[in-house]
XYZ file of C-alpha atoms in Angstrom:
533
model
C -24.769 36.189 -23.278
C -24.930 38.370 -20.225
C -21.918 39.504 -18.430
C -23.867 38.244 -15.368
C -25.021 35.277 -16.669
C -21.221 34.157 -17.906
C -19.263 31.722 -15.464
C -16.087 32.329 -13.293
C -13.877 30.521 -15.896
C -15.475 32.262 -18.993
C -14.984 35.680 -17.595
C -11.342 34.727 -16.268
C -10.782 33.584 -20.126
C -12.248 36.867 -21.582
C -9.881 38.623 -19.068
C -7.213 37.060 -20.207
C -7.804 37.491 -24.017
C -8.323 41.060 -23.482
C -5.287 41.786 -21.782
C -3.236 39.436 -24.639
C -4.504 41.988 -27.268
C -3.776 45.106 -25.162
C -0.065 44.394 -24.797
C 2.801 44.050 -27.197
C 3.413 40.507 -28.817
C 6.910 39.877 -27.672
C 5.842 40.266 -23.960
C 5.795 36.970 -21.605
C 8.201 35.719 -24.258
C 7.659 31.996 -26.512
C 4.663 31.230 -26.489
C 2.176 32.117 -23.972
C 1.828 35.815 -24.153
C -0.470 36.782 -21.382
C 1.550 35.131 -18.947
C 5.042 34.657 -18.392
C 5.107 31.104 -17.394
C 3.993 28.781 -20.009
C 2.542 26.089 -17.800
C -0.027 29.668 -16.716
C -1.176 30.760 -20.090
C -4.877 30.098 -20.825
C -4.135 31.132 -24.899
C -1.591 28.407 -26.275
C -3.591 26.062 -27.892
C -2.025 22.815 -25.531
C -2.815 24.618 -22.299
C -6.316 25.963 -23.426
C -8.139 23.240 -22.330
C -6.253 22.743 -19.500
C -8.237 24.953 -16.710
C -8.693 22.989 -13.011
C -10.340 24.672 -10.472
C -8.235 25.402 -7.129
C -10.072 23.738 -3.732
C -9.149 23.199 -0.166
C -8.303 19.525 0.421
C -11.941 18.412 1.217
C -13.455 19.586 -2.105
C -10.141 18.539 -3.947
C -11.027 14.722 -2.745
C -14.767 15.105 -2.174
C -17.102 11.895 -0.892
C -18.299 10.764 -3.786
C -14.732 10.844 -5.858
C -13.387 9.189 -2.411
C -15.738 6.248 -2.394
C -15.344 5.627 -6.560
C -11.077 5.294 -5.666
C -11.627 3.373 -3.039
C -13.849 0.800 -4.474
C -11.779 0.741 -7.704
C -8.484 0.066 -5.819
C -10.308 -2.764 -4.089
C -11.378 -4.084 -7.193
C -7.894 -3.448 -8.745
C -6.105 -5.300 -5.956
C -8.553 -8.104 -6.213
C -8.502 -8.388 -9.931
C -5.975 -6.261 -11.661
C -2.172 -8.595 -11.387
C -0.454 -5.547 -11.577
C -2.358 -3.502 -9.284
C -2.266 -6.447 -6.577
C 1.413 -6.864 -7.322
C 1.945 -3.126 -6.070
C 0.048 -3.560 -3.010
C 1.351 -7.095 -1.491
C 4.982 -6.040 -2.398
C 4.442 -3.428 -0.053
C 2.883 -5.687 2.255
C 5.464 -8.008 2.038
C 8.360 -5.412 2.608
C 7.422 -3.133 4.918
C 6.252 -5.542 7.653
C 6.295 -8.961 6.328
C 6.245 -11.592 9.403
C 5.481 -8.261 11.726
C 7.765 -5.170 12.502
C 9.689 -6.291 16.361
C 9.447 -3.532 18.875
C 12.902 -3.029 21.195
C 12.256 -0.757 23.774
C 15.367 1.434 24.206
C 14.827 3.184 27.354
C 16.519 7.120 27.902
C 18.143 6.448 30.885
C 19.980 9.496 30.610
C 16.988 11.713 30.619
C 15.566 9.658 33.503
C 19.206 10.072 35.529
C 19.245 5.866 36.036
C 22.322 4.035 35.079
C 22.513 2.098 31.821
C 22.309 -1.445 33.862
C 19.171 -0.063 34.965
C 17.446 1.092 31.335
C 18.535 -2.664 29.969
C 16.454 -3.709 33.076
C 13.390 -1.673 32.180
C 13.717 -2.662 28.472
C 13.834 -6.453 29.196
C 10.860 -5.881 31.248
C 9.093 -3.777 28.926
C 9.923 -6.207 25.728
C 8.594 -8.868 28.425
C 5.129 -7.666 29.103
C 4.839 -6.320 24.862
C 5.623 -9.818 23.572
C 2.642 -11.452 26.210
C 0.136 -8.748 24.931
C 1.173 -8.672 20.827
C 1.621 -12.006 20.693
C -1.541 -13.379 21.571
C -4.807 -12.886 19.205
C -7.057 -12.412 23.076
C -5.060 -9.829 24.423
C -4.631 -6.934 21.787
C -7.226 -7.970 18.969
C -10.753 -6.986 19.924
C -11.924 -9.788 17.238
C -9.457 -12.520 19.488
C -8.255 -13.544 15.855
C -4.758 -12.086 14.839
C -1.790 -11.056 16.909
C -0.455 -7.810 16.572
C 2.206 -8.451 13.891
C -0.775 -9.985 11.781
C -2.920 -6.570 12.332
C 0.072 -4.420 10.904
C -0.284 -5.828 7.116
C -3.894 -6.044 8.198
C -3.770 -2.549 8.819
C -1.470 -1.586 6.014
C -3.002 -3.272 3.591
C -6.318 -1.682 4.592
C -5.096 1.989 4.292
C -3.384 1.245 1.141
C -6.765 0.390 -0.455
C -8.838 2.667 1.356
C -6.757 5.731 1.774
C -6.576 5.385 5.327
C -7.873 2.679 8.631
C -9.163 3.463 11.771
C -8.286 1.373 14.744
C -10.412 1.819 17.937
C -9.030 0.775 21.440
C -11.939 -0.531 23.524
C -11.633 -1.607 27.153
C -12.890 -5.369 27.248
C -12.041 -7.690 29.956
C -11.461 -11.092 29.092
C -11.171 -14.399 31.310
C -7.490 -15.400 31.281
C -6.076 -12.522 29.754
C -3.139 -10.028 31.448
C -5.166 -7.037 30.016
C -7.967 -5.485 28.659
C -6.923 -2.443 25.734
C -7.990 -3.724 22.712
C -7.338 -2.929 19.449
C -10.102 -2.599 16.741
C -9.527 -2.135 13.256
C -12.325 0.195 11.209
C -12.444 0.410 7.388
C -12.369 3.533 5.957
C -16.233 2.848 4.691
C -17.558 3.127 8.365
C -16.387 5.898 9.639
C -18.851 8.584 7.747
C -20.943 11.503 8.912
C -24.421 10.045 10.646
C -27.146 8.882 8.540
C -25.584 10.385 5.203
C -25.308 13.952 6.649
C -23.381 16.159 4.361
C -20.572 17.984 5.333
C -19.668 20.857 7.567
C -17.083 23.298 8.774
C -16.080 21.301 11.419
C -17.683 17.726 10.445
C -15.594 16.356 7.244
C -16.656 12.253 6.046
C -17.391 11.454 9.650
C -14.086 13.383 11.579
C -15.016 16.105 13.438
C -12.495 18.186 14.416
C -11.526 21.781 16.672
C -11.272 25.102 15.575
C -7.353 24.449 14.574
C -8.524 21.459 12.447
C -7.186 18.930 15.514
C -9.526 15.532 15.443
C -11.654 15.390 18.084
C -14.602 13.016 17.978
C -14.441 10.352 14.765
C -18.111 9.444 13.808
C -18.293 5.304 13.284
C -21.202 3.183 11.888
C -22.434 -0.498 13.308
C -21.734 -1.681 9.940
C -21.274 -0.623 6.152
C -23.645 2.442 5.013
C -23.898 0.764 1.191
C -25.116 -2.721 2.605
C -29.202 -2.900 4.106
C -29.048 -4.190 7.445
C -32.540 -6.309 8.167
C -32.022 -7.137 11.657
C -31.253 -3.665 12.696
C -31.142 -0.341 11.580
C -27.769 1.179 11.567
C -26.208 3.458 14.388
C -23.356 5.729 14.763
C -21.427 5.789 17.665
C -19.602 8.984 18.678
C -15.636 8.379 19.899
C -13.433 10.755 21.240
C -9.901 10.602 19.905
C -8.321 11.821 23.054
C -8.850 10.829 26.446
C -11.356 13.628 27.961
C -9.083 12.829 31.273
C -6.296 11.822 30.660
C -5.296 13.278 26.854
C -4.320 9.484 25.962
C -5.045 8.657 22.485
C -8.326 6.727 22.218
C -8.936 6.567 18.234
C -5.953 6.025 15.886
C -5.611 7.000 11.913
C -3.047 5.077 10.019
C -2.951 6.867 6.623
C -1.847 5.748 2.979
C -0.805 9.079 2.425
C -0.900 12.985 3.918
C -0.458 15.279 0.947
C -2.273 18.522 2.119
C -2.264 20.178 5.447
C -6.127 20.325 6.635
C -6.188 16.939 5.246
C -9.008 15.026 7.027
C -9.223 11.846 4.527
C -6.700 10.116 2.813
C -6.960 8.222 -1.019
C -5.872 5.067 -1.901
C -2.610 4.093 -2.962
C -3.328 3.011 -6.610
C -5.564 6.282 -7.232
C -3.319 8.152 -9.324
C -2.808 4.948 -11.828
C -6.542 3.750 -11.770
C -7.003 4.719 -15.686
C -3.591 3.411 -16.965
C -3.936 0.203 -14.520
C -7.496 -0.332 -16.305
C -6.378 -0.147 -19.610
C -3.330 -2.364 -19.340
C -5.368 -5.207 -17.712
C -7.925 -4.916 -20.567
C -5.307 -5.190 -23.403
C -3.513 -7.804 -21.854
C -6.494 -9.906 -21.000
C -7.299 -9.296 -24.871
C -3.710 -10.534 -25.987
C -4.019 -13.359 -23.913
C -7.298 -14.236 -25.363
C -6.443 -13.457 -28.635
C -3.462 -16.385 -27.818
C -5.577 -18.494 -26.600
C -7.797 -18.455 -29.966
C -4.998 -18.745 -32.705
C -3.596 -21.533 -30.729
C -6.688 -23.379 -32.050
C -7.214 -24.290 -35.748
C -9.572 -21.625 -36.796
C -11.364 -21.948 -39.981
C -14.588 -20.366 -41.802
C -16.951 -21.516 -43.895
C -17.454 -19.521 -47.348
C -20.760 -20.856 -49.310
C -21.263 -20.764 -52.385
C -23.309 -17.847 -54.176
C -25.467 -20.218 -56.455
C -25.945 -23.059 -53.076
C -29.353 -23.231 -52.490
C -30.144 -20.881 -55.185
C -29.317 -17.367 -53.897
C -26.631 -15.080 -52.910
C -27.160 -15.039 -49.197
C -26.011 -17.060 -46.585
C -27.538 -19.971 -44.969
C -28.246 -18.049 -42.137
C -29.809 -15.331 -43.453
C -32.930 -17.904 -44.289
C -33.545 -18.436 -40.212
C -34.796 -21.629 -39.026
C -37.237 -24.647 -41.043
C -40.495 -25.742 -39.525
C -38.017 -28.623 -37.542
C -35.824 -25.700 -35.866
C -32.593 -26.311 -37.886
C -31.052 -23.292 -40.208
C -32.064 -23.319 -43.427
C -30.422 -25.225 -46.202
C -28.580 -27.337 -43.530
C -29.412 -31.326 -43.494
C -30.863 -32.089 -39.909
C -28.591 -35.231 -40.211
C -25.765 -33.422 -40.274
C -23.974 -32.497 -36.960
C -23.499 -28.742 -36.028
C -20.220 -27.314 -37.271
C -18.179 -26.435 -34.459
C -14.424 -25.968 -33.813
C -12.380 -28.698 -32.276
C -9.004 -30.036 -31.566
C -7.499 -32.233 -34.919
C -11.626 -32.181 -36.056
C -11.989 -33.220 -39.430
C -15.526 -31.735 -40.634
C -17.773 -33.405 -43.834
C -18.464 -30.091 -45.571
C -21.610 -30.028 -47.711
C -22.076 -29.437 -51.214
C -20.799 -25.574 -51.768
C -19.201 -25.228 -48.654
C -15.511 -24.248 -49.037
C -12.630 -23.835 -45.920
C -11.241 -20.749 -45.334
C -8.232 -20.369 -42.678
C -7.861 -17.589 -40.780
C -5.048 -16.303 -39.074
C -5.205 -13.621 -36.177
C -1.271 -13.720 -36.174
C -0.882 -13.947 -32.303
C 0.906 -13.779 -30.437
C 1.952 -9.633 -31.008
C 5.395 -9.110 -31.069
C 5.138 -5.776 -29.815
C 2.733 -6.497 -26.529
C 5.858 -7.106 -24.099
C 7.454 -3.576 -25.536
C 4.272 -1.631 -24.496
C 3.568 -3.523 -21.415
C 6.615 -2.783 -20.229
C 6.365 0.678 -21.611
C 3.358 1.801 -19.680
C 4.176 -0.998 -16.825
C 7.667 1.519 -16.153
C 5.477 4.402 -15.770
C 3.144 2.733 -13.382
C 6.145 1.712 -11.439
C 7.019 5.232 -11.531
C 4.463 6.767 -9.793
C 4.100 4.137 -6.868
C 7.868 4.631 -6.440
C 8.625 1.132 -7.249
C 11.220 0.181 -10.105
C 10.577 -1.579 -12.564
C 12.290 -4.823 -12.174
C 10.937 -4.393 -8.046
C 7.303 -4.683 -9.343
C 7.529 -7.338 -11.804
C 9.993 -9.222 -9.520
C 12.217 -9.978 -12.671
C 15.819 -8.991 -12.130
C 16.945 -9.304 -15.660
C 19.604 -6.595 -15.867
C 23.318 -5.934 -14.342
C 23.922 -6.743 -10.628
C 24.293 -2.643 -10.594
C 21.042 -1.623 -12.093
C 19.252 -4.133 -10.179
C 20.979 -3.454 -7.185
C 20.218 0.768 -7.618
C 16.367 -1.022 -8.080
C 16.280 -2.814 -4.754
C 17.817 0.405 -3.040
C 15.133 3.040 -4.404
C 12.197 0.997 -3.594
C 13.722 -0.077 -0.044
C 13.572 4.193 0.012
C 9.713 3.958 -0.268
C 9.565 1.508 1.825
C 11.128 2.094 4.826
C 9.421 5.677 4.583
C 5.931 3.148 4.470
C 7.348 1.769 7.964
C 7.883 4.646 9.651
C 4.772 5.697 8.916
C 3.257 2.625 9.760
C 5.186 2.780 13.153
C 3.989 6.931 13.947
C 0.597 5.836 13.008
C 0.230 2.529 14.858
C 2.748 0.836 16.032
C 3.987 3.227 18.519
C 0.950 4.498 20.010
C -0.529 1.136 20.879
C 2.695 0.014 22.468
C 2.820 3.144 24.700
C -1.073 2.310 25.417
C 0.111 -0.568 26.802
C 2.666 0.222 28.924
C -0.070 2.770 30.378
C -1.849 0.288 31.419
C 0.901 -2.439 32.626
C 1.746 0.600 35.048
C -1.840 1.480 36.282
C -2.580 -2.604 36.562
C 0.634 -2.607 38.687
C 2.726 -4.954 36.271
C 5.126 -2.509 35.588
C 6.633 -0.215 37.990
C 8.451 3.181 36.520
C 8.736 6.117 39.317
C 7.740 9.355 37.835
C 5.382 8.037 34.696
C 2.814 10.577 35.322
C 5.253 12.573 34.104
C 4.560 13.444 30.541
C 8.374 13.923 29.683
C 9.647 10.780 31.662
C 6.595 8.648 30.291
C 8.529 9.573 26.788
C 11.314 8.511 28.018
C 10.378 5.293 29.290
C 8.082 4.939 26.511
C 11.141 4.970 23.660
C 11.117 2.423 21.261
C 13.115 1.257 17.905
C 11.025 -1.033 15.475
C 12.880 -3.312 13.384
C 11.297 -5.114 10.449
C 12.748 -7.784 7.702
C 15.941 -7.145 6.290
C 15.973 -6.247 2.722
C 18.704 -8.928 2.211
C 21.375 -8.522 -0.788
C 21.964 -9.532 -4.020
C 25.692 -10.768 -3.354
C 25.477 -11.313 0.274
C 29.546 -11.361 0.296
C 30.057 -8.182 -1.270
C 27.153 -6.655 1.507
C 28.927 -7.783 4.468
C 32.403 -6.824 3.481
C 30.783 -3.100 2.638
C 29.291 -3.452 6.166
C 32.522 -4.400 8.141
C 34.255 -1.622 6.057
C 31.556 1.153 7.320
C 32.280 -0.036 10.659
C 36.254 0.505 10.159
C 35.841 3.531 8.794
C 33.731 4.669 11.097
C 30.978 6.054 9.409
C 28.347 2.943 10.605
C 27.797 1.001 13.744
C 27.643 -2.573 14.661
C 23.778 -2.135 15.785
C 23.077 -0.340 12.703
C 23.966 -3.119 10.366
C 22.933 -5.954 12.177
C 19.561 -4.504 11.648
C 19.859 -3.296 7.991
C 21.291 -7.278 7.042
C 19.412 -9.413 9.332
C 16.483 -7.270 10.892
C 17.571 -8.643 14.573
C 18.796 -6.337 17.199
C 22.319 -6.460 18.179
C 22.326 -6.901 21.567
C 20.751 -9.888 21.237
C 22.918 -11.686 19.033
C 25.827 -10.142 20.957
C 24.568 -11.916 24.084
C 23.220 -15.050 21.970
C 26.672 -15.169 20.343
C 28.224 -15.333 23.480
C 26.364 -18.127 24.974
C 27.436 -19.922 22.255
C 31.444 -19.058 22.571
C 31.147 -19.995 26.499
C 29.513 -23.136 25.357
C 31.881 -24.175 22.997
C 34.514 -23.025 25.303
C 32.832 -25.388 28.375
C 32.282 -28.160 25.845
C 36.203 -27.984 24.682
C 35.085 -27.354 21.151
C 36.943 -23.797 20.961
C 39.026 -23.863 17.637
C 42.765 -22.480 18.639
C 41.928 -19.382 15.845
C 39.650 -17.918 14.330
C 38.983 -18.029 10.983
C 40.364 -15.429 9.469
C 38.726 -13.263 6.961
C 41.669 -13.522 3.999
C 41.878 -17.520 4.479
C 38.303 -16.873 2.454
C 38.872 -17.530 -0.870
C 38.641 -14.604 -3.176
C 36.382 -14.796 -6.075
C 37.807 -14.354 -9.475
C 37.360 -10.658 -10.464
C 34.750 -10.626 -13.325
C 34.076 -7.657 -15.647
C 30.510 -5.995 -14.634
C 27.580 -6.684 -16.783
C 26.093 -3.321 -18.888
């Protein structure tokens, strides 16, 4: 073959070989001698084979491998236990009944008083919980409320790599407002009428010179599904404000990996092939279960029945329809539950066993189950929900995947959460609602437009042992009274300060007030029990 005619990789590989004979043996050291990193060579006969091609992030997860992820998570969360498991655990953790938004005002930075900023933050909390609490006011479909669009959302961008949400202006009768929020699978947003890509047009984002978004490019419905009423349109949205700069097209992601990323992949794309496999073996262990669990038998005929060696089936059917050598009278052979069957003349039982169930399925499951677990960043015992070990190990489980997924919520909260709330308070103070001198201001609109987002607790094993290790942060000094009345019971603690003290005064008023407290050492102690291993 032609020099010219060779590819990239085979010339790169004659390179290499060439240079490998031209030098000394011991050079590059153990193995690979061409290079001196193992994991580089091109020679050793593991790595050989081993030759990916480098690509910018667009090529690296092109259209068509994008759309074959996507549809295969979807299918894997619908179908696959495990592969559902992963994705409603996540659900359920990082927003569960809906992440609470506290406004937390900078008073400081706006030179009020602290009375004041708890004035603006009731207000504030006021006006979010009439507009996320009702399906009409912040759902453009008038069907979920806004905690109910955050595992909507989630949920969405887990499976498809990433969910657009759209804030159209509708006016409703009866509602307080009119921003909207609209929540676009990742299938519709795609370049127009199956264009291909560009330098500046990537799977329907189009973006600046210094790869910012700037329009997003969404369909009237689903490219893969014919439309017979209508033919499909793409509508062109800006992502900023041409204006005003306010953001007009949000993109919650599963996961950023790449700067110049425009597209994200699913969550359960790096485990699709292992995920696939597992649910195919243990679907076949289960069947295989189901089948010895019946009485299984065969029937061996006789060489010299019906005068041959063959069997009866080999003969086909008689002028009547029935097999060959079989009585018509007779009723089909079949399988049943305590059957006895009337064999015929040269017919002989034969039991088979399938010996089911395997001993060794659990072991593997697990096996491969751990290393699933693994690369979702959720422990073992987290994704099969079975706490079978020590209170330490499964303790150290709960604590590593509350890692991943309070990372989830804070992405959840950059992406979402946060930018519809301050959309809303933009327009509470252009409709008047709200009134906060200076919010034209973009630094005192951040101010005013601070927030903390709390979500469900992650609770505790040994809810005792948790709240003592609380109260002893906050005597030590190294943890705060607000910071662990949101880590144990996801409330804020302000408000169960003041509610708390309603309570006192009302005890107090109702002459119910004990003379003392309890104390915390008239609890009894439990008995001091070695640790499990």
């Amino acid at each position: 073959m032609a020099w010219f005619n060779r590819t990239p990789e085979e010339k790169a590989l004659r390179a290499a070989l060439a240079l490998v004979q031209s030098r000394p043996k011991a050079q590059g050291g153990g193995g690979g001698s061409e290079t001196r990193w193992r994991g580089a060579s091109r020679v050793l006969r593991s790595m050989a084979s081993w030759i990916p091609f480098l690509g910018s992030p667009s090529k690296d997860l092109s259209t068509v491998e994008r759309k074959t992820l996507v549809a295969r998570s979807r299918d894997a969360m619908r179908n696959h236990l495990l592969g559902r498991a992963a994705v409603v655990r996540l659900r359920t953790n990082v927003v569960g009944t809906g992440l609470i938004c506290r406004p937390q005002v900078d008073f400081e930075a706006l030179g009020i008083s602290e009375e004041e900023g708890e004035r603006i933050n009731t207000l504030l909390e006021r006006e979010w919980g009439l507009y996320a609490e009702d399906p009409r006011e912040c759902d453009a479909e008038a069907s979920s409320t806004h905690y109910q669009l955050q595992g909507i959302a989630l949920i969405s961008a887990l499976t498809g790599g990433d969910v657009f949400v759209t804030t159209p202006d509708i006016e409703r009768q009866g509602t307080l407002f009119s921003t909207r929020l609209q929540l676009v699978e990742t299938d519709r947003v795609c370049n127009p009428n199956g264009a291909p890509d560009t330098d500046n047009l990537v799977e329907g984002v189009e973006f600046d010179d210094a790869g910012a978004p700037v329009y997003v490019h969404v369909c009237s419905g689903y490219p893969n599904e014919k439309r017979l009423s209508k033919p499909l349109t793409w509508e062109r949205l800006r992502v900023f404000g041409e204006a005003t700069g306010r953001r007009r097209v949000l993109q919650v992601w599963c996961d950023k990996e790449r700067p110049g990323q425009k597209r994200g992949a699913p969550y359960l794309a790096p485990v699709l092939e292992p995920l696939q496999k597992l649910e195919r073996y243990s679907s076949a262990e289960l069947m295989a279960a189901v089948i010895s669990a019946m009485f299984t038998v065969f029937l061996k005929k006789s060489d010299t029945f019906n005068g041959g060696t063959l069997p009866l089936t080999a003969f086909g059917n008689d002028d009547q329809g029935n097999p060959q050598g079989q009585s018509p009278d007779l009723p089909p052979v079949q399988l049943g539950e305590g059957a006895v069957v009337d064999l015929a003349p040269g017919e002989e039982p034969m039991v088979a066993n399938p010996a089911r169930p395997n001993a060794q399925f659990d072991p593997f499951f697990t096996a491969v189950a751990k290393e699933i677990g693994a690369a979702l960043e959720i422990p073992l015992d987290e994704l099969m929900l079975h706490y079978n070990s020590s209170y330490s190990a499964a303790r150290a489980a709960m604590l590593q995947a509350w890692r991943m997924y309070l990372t989830r919520r804070w992405w959840l909260v950059c992406d979402f959460c946060q930018p519809s709330y301050e959309l809303l308070i933009d327009e509470a103070v252009a409709r008047g609602r709200v009134r906060l001198p200076g919010y034209a201001d973009p630094a005192r609109r951040r101010a005013y437009t601070r927030t903390v987002w709390i979500g469900p607790a992650k609770g505790a094993i040994d809810e005792l042992k948790e709240a003592n290790a609380a109260g002893r942060r906050i005597e030590i000094g190294v943890s705060t009274e607000t910071i662990e009345a949101a880590a144990m019971t996801g409330e804020n603690w302000h408000q169960i300060y003041r509610q708390r003290r309603r309570e006192v005064m009302q005890r107090r008023a109702d002459g119910m007030e004990l003379d003392a407290a309890p104390a915390a050492a008239t609890v009894p102690a439990e008995p001091k029990q070695p640790e499990e291993e």
